[in-house]
mmCIF file of C-alpha atoms in Angstrom:
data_model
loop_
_atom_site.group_PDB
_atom_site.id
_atom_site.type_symbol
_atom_site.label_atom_id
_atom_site.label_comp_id
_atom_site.label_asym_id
_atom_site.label_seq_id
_atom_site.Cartn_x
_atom_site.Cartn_y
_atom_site.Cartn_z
ATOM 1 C CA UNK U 1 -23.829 -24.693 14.125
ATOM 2 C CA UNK U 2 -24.902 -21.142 13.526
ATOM 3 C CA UNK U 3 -21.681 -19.109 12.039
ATOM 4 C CA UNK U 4 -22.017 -15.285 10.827
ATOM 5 C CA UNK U 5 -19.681 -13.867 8.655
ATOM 6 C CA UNK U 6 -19.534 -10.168 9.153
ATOM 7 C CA UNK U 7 -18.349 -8.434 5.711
ATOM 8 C CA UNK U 8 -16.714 -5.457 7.613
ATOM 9 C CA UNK U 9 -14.082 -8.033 9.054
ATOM 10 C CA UNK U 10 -14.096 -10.132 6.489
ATOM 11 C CA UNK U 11 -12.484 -7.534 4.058
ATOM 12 C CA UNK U 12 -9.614 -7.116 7.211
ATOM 13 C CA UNK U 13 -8.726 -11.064 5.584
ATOM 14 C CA UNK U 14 -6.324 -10.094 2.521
ATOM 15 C CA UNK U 15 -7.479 -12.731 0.219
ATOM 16 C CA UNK U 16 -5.497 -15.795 -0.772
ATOM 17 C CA UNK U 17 -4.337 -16.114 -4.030
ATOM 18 C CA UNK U 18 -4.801 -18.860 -6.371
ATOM 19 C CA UNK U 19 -1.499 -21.044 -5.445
ATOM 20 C CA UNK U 20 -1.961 -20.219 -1.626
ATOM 21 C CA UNK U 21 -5.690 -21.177 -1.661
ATOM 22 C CA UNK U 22 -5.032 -24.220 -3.174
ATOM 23 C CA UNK U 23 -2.034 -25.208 -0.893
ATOM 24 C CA UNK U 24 -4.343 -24.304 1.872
ATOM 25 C CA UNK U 25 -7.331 -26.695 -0.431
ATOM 26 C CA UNK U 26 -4.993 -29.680 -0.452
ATOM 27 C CA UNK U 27 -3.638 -29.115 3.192
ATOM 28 C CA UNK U 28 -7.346 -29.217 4.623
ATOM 29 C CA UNK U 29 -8.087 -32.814 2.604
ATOM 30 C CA UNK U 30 -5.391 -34.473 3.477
ATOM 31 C CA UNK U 31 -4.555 -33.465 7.657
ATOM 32 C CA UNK U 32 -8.086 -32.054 8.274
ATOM 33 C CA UNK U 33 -8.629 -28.836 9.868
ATOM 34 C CA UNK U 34 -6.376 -28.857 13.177
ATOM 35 C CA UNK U 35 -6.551 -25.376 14.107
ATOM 36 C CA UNK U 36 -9.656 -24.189 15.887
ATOM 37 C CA UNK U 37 -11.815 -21.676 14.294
ATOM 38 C CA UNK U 38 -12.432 -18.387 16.673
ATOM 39 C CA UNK U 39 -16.202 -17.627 17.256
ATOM 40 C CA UNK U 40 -16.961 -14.084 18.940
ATOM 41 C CA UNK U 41 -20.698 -14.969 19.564
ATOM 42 C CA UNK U 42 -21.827 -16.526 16.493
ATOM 43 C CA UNK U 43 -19.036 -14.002 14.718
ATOM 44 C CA UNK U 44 -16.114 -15.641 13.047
ATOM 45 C CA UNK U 45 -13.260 -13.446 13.851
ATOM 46 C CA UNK U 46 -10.397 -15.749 12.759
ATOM 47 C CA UNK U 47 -10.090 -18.722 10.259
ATOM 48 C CA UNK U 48 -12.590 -17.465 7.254
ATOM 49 C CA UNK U 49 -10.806 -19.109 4.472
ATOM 50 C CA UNK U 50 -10.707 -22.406 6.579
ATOM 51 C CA UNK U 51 -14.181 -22.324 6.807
ATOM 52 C CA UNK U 52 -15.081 -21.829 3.292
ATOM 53 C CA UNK U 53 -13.058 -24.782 1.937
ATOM 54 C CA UNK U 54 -14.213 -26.465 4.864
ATOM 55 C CA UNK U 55 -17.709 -26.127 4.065
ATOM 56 C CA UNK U 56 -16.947 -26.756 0.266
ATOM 57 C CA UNK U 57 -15.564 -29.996 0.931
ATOM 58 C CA UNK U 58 -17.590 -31.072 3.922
ATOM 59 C CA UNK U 59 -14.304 -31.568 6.582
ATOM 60 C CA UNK U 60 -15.198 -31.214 10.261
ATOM 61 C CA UNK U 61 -13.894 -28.427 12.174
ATOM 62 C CA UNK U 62 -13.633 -26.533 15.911
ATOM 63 C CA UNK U 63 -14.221 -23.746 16.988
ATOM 64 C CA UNK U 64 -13.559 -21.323 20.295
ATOM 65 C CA UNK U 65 -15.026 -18.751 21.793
ATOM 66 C CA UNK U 66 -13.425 -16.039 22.644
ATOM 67 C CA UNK U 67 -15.704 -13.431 24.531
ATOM 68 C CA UNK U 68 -12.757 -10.829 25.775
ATOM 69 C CA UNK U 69 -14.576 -8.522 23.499
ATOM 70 C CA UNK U 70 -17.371 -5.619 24.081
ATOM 71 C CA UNK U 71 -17.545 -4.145 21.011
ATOM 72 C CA UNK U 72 -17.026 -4.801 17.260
ATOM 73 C CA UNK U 73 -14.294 -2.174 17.252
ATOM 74 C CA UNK U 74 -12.529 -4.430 20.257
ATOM 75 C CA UNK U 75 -12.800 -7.384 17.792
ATOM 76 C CA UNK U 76 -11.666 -4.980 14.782
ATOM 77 C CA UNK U 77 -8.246 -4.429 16.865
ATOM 78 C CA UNK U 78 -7.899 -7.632 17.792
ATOM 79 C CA UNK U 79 -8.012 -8.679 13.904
ATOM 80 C CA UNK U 80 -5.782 -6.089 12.715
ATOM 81 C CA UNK U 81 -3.086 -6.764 15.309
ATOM 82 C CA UNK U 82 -3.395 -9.944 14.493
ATOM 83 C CA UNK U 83 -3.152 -9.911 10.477
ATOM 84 C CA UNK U 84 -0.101 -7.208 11.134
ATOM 85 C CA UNK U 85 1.731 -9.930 12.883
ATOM 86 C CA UNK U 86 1.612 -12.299 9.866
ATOM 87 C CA UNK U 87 4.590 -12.376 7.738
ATOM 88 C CA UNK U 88 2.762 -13.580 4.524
ATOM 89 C CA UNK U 89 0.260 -10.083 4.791
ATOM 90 C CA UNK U 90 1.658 -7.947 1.722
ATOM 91 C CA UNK U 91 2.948 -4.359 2.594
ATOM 92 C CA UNK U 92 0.047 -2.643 0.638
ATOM 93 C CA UNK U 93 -3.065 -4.436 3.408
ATOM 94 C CA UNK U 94 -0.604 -4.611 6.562
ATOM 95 C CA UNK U 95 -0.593 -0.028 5.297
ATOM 96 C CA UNK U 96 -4.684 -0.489 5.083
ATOM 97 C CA UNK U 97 -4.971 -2.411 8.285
ATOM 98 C CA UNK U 98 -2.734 0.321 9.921
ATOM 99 C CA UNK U 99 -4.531 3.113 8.529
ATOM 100 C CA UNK U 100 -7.523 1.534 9.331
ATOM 101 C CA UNK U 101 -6.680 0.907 13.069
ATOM 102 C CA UNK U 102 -5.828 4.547 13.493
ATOM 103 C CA UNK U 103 -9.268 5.422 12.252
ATOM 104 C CA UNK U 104 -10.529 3.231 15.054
ATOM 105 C CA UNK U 105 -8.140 4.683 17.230
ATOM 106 C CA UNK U 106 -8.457 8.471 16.917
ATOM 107 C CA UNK U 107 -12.483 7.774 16.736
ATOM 108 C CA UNK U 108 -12.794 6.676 19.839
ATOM 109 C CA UNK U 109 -10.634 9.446 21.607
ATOM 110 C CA UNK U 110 -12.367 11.622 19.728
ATOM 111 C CA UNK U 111 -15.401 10.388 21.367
ATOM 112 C CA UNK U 112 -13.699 9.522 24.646
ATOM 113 C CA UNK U 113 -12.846 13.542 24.826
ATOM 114 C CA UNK U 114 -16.518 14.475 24.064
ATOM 115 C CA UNK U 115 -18.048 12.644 26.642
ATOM 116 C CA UNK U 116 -15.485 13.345 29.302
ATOM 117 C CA UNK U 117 -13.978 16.965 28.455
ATOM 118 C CA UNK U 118 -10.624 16.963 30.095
ATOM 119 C CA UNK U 119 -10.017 20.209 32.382
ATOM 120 C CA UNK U 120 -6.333 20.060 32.457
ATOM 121 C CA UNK U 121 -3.979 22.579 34.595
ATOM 122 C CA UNK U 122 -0.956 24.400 32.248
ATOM 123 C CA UNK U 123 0.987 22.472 33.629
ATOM 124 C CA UNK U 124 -0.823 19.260 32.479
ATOM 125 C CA UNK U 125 -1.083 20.570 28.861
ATOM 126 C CA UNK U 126 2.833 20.465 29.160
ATOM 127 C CA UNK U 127 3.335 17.127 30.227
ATOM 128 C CA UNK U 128 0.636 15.146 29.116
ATOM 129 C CA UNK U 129 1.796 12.750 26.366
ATOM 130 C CA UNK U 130 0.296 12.941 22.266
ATOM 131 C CA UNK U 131 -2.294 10.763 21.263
ATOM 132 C CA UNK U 132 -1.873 7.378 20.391
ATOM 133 C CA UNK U 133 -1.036 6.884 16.534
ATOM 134 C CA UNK U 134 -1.345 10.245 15.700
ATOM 135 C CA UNK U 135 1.922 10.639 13.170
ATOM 136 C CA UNK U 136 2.226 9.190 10.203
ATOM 137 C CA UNK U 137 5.857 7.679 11.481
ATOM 138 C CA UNK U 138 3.665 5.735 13.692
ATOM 139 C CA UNK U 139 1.121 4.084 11.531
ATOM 140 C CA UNK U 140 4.355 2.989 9.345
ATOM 141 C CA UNK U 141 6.162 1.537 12.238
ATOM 142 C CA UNK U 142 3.211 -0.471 12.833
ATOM 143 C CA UNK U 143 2.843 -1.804 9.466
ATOM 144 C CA UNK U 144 6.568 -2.297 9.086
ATOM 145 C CA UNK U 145 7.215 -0.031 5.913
ATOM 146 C CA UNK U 146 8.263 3.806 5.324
ATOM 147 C CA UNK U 147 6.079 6.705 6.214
ATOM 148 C CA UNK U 148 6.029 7.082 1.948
ATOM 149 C CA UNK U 149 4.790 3.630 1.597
ATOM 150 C CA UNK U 150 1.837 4.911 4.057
ATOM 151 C CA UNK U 151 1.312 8.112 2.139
ATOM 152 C CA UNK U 152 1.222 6.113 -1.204
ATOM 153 C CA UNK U 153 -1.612 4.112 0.109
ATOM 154 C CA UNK U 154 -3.714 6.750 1.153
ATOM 155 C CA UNK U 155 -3.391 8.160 -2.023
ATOM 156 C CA UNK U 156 -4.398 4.674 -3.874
ATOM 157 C CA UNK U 157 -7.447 4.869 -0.754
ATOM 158 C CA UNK U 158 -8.711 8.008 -1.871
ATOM 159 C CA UNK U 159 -8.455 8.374 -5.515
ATOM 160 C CA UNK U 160 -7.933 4.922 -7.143
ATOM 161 C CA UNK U 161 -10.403 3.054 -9.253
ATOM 162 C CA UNK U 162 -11.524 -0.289 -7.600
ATOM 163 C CA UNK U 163 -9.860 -2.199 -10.441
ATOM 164 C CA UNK U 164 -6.828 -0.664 -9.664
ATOM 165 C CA UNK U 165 -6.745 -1.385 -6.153
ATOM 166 C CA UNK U 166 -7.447 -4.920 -7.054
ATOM 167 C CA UNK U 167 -4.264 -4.624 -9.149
ATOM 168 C CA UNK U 168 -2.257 -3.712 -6.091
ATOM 169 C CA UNK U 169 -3.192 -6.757 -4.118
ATOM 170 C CA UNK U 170 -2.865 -8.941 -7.106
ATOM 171 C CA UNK U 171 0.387 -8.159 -7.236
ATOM 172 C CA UNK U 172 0.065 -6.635 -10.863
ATOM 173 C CA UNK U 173 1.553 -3.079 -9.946
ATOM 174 C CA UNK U 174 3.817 -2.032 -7.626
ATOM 175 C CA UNK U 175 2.289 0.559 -4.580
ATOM 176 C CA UNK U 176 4.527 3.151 -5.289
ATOM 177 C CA UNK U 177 3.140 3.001 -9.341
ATOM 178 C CA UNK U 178 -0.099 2.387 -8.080
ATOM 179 C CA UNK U 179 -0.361 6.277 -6.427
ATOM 180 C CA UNK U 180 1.083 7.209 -9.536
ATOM 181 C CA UNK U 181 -1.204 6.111 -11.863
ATOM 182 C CA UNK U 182 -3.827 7.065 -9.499
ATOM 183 C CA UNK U 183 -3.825 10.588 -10.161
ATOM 184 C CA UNK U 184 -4.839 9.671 -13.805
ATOM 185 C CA UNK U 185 -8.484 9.967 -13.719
ATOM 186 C CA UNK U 186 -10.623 6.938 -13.444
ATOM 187 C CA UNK U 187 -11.592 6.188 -16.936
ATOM 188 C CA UNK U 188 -7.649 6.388 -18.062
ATOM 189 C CA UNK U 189 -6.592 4.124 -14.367
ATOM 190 C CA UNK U 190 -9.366 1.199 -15.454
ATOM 191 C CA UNK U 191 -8.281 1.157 -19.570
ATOM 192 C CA UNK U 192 -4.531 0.574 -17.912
ATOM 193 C CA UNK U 193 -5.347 -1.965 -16.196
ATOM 194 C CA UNK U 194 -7.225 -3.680 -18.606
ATOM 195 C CA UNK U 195 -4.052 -3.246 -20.177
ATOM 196 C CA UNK U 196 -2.386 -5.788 -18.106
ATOM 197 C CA UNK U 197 0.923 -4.904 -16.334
ATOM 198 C CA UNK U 198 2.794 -3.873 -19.226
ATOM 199 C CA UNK U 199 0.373 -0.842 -19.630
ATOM 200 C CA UNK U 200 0.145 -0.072 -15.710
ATOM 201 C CA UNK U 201 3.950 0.358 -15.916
ATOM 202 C CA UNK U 202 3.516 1.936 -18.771
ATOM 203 C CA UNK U 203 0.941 4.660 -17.557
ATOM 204 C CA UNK U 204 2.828 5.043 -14.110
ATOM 205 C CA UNK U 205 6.126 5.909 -15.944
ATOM 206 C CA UNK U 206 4.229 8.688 -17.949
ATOM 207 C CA UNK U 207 2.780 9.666 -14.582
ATOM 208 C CA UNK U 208 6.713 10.210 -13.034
ATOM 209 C CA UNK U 209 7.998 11.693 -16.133
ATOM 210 C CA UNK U 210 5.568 14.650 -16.098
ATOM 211 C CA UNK U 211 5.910 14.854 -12.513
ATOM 212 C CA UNK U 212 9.530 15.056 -12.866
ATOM 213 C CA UNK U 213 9.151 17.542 -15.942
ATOM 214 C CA UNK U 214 6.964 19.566 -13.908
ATOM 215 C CA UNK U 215 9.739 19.604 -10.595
ATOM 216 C CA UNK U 216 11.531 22.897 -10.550
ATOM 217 C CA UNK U 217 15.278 23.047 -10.720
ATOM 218 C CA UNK U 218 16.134 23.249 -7.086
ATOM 219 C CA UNK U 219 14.009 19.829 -6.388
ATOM 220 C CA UNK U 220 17.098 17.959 -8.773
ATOM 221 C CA UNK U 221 18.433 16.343 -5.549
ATOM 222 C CA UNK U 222 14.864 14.584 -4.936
ATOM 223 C CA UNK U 223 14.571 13.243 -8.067
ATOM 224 C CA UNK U 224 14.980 9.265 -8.365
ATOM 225 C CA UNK U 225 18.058 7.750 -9.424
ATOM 226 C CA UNK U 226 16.374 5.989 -12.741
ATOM 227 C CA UNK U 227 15.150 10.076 -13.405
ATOM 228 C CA UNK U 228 18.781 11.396 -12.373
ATOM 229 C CA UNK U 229 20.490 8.302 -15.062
ATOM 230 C CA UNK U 230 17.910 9.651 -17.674
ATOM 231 C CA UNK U 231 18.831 13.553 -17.042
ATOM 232 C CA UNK U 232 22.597 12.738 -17.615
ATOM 233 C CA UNK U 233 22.445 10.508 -20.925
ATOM 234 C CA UNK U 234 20.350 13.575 -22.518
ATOM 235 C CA UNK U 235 23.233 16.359 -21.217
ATOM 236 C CA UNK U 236 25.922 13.301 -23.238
ATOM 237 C CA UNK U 237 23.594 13.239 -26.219
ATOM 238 C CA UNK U 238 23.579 17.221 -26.502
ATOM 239 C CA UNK U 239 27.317 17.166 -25.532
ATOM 240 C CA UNK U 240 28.051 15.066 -28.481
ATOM 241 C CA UNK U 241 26.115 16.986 -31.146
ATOM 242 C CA UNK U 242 27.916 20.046 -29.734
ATOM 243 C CA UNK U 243 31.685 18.483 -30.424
ATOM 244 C CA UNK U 244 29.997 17.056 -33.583
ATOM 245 C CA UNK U 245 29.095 20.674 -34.354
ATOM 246 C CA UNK U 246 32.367 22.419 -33.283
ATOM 247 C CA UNK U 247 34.284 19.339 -35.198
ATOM 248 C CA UNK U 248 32.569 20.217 -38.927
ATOM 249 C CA UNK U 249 33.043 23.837 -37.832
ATOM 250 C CA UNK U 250 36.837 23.631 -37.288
ATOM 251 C CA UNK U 251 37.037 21.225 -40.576
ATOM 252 C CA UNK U 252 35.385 24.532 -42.462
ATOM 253 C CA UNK U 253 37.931 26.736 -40.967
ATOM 254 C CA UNK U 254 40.783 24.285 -41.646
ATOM 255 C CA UNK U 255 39.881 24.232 -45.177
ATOM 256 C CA UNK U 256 39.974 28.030 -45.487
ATOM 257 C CA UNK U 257 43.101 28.391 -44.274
ATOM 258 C CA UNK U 258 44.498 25.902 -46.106
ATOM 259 C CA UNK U 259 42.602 27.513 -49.731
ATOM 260 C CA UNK U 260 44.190 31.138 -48.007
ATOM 261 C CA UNK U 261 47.386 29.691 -48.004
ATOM 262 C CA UNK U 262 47.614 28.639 -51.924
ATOM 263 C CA UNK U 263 46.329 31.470 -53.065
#
């Protein structure tokens, strides 16, 4: 059987870590593979890390067609809605996958408006409805996390070092720390990953403390509560060193008084 694995879709797949692809490993050899792999020609479209063990290990599998399709942005949709459905996807590849389906989205209005200018009336201009995913609030809602999650990731898409964006899907780094450290630049995101995860946090809390530093005073309110906590202990530490100071001071003047008096 002649079975093409298409890299663009392949990378839609979020892959498996080590304790999943091994449950998956030992769950193959011992019931077989029950579900039926999905063909789109000689595409596979659904079931890639079934076939790979499958083919490691030599276990016999199906397959189905399914030929709804006419383009590879058709079967592109069809992935990502599919992978967005899954409850084991992580939050930072359901964001991509959403992101990614908007791209696919807006392209082919785009395109869809070239070819076939609309001539609308005023009156149509008033009533005819936005574009499909065409708000951030949107692309979140699809990929079930906040419209800051979303803007996080397209930070991490457009500045991050590849190592760090492996950290994110490992799990090593959080997204929101991820954008953070992304605006180091590249040279400074790779040594803190290399790092390990005690750096990464390390670098990201560097990142927020500048930011924070750099916030002026009427932004207070937006600052995180960990930032707000931190703010407060340093007004108690300069409080204290002011009744430490205003303590000796009144000890000096007591003294005087008291040396006034005898004499």
């Amino acid at each position: 059987m002649n079975i093409t694995i298409n890299d663009e879709l392949r990378a839609f797949v979020d892959p498996l870590t080590d304790i999943e692809y091994a449950a998956l490993e030992r769950s193959l050899l011992a019931e077989g593979c029950r579900d039926a792999l999905v063909l789109w020609g000689d595409v596979l479209i659904d079931g890639h890390n079934r076939y790979e063990i499958c083919r490691k290990h030599d276990i016999a599998f199906r397959t189905v067609q399914n030929n709804s399709f006419a383009s590879i942005e058709d079967v592109m949709l069809w992935m990502i809605d599919n992978h967005l459905a899954r409850r084991s996807v992580s939050d930072f590849q359901r964001g991509l996958l959403a992101l990614r389906k908007k791209e696919i989205v807006s392209a082919r209005m785009a395109q869809r408006m070239a070819e076939e200018p609309p001539e609308p009336s005023p009156d149509d201009m008033d009533s005819r409805p936005p574009p499909p995913w065409n708000t951030r609030e949107e692309v979140a809602k699809a990929a079930r996390v906040s419209s800051n999650t979303i803007s996080q990731i397209e930070r991490i898409q457009k500045t991050a070092a590849p190592e760090l964006v492996d950290a994110v899907r490992s799990g090593a780094i959080s997204i929101s720390s991820a954008a953070n450290v992304a605006s180091l630049p590249k040279e400074a995101q790779v040594a803190a990953v290399a790092g390990g995860k005690k750096e990464l946090q390390q670098a990201a809390r560097q990142v927020r403390e500048q930011k924070s530093a750099a916030k002026p005073k009427k932004e207070a309110e937006f600052e995180t509560p960990e930032d707000q906590i931190k703010a407060l202990k340093a007004q108690v530490a300069e409080l204290k060193d002011r009744v430490a100071t205003l303590i000796g001071e009144n000890d000096v003047l007591k003294q005087k008084l008291v040396h006034l008096g005898a004499a």
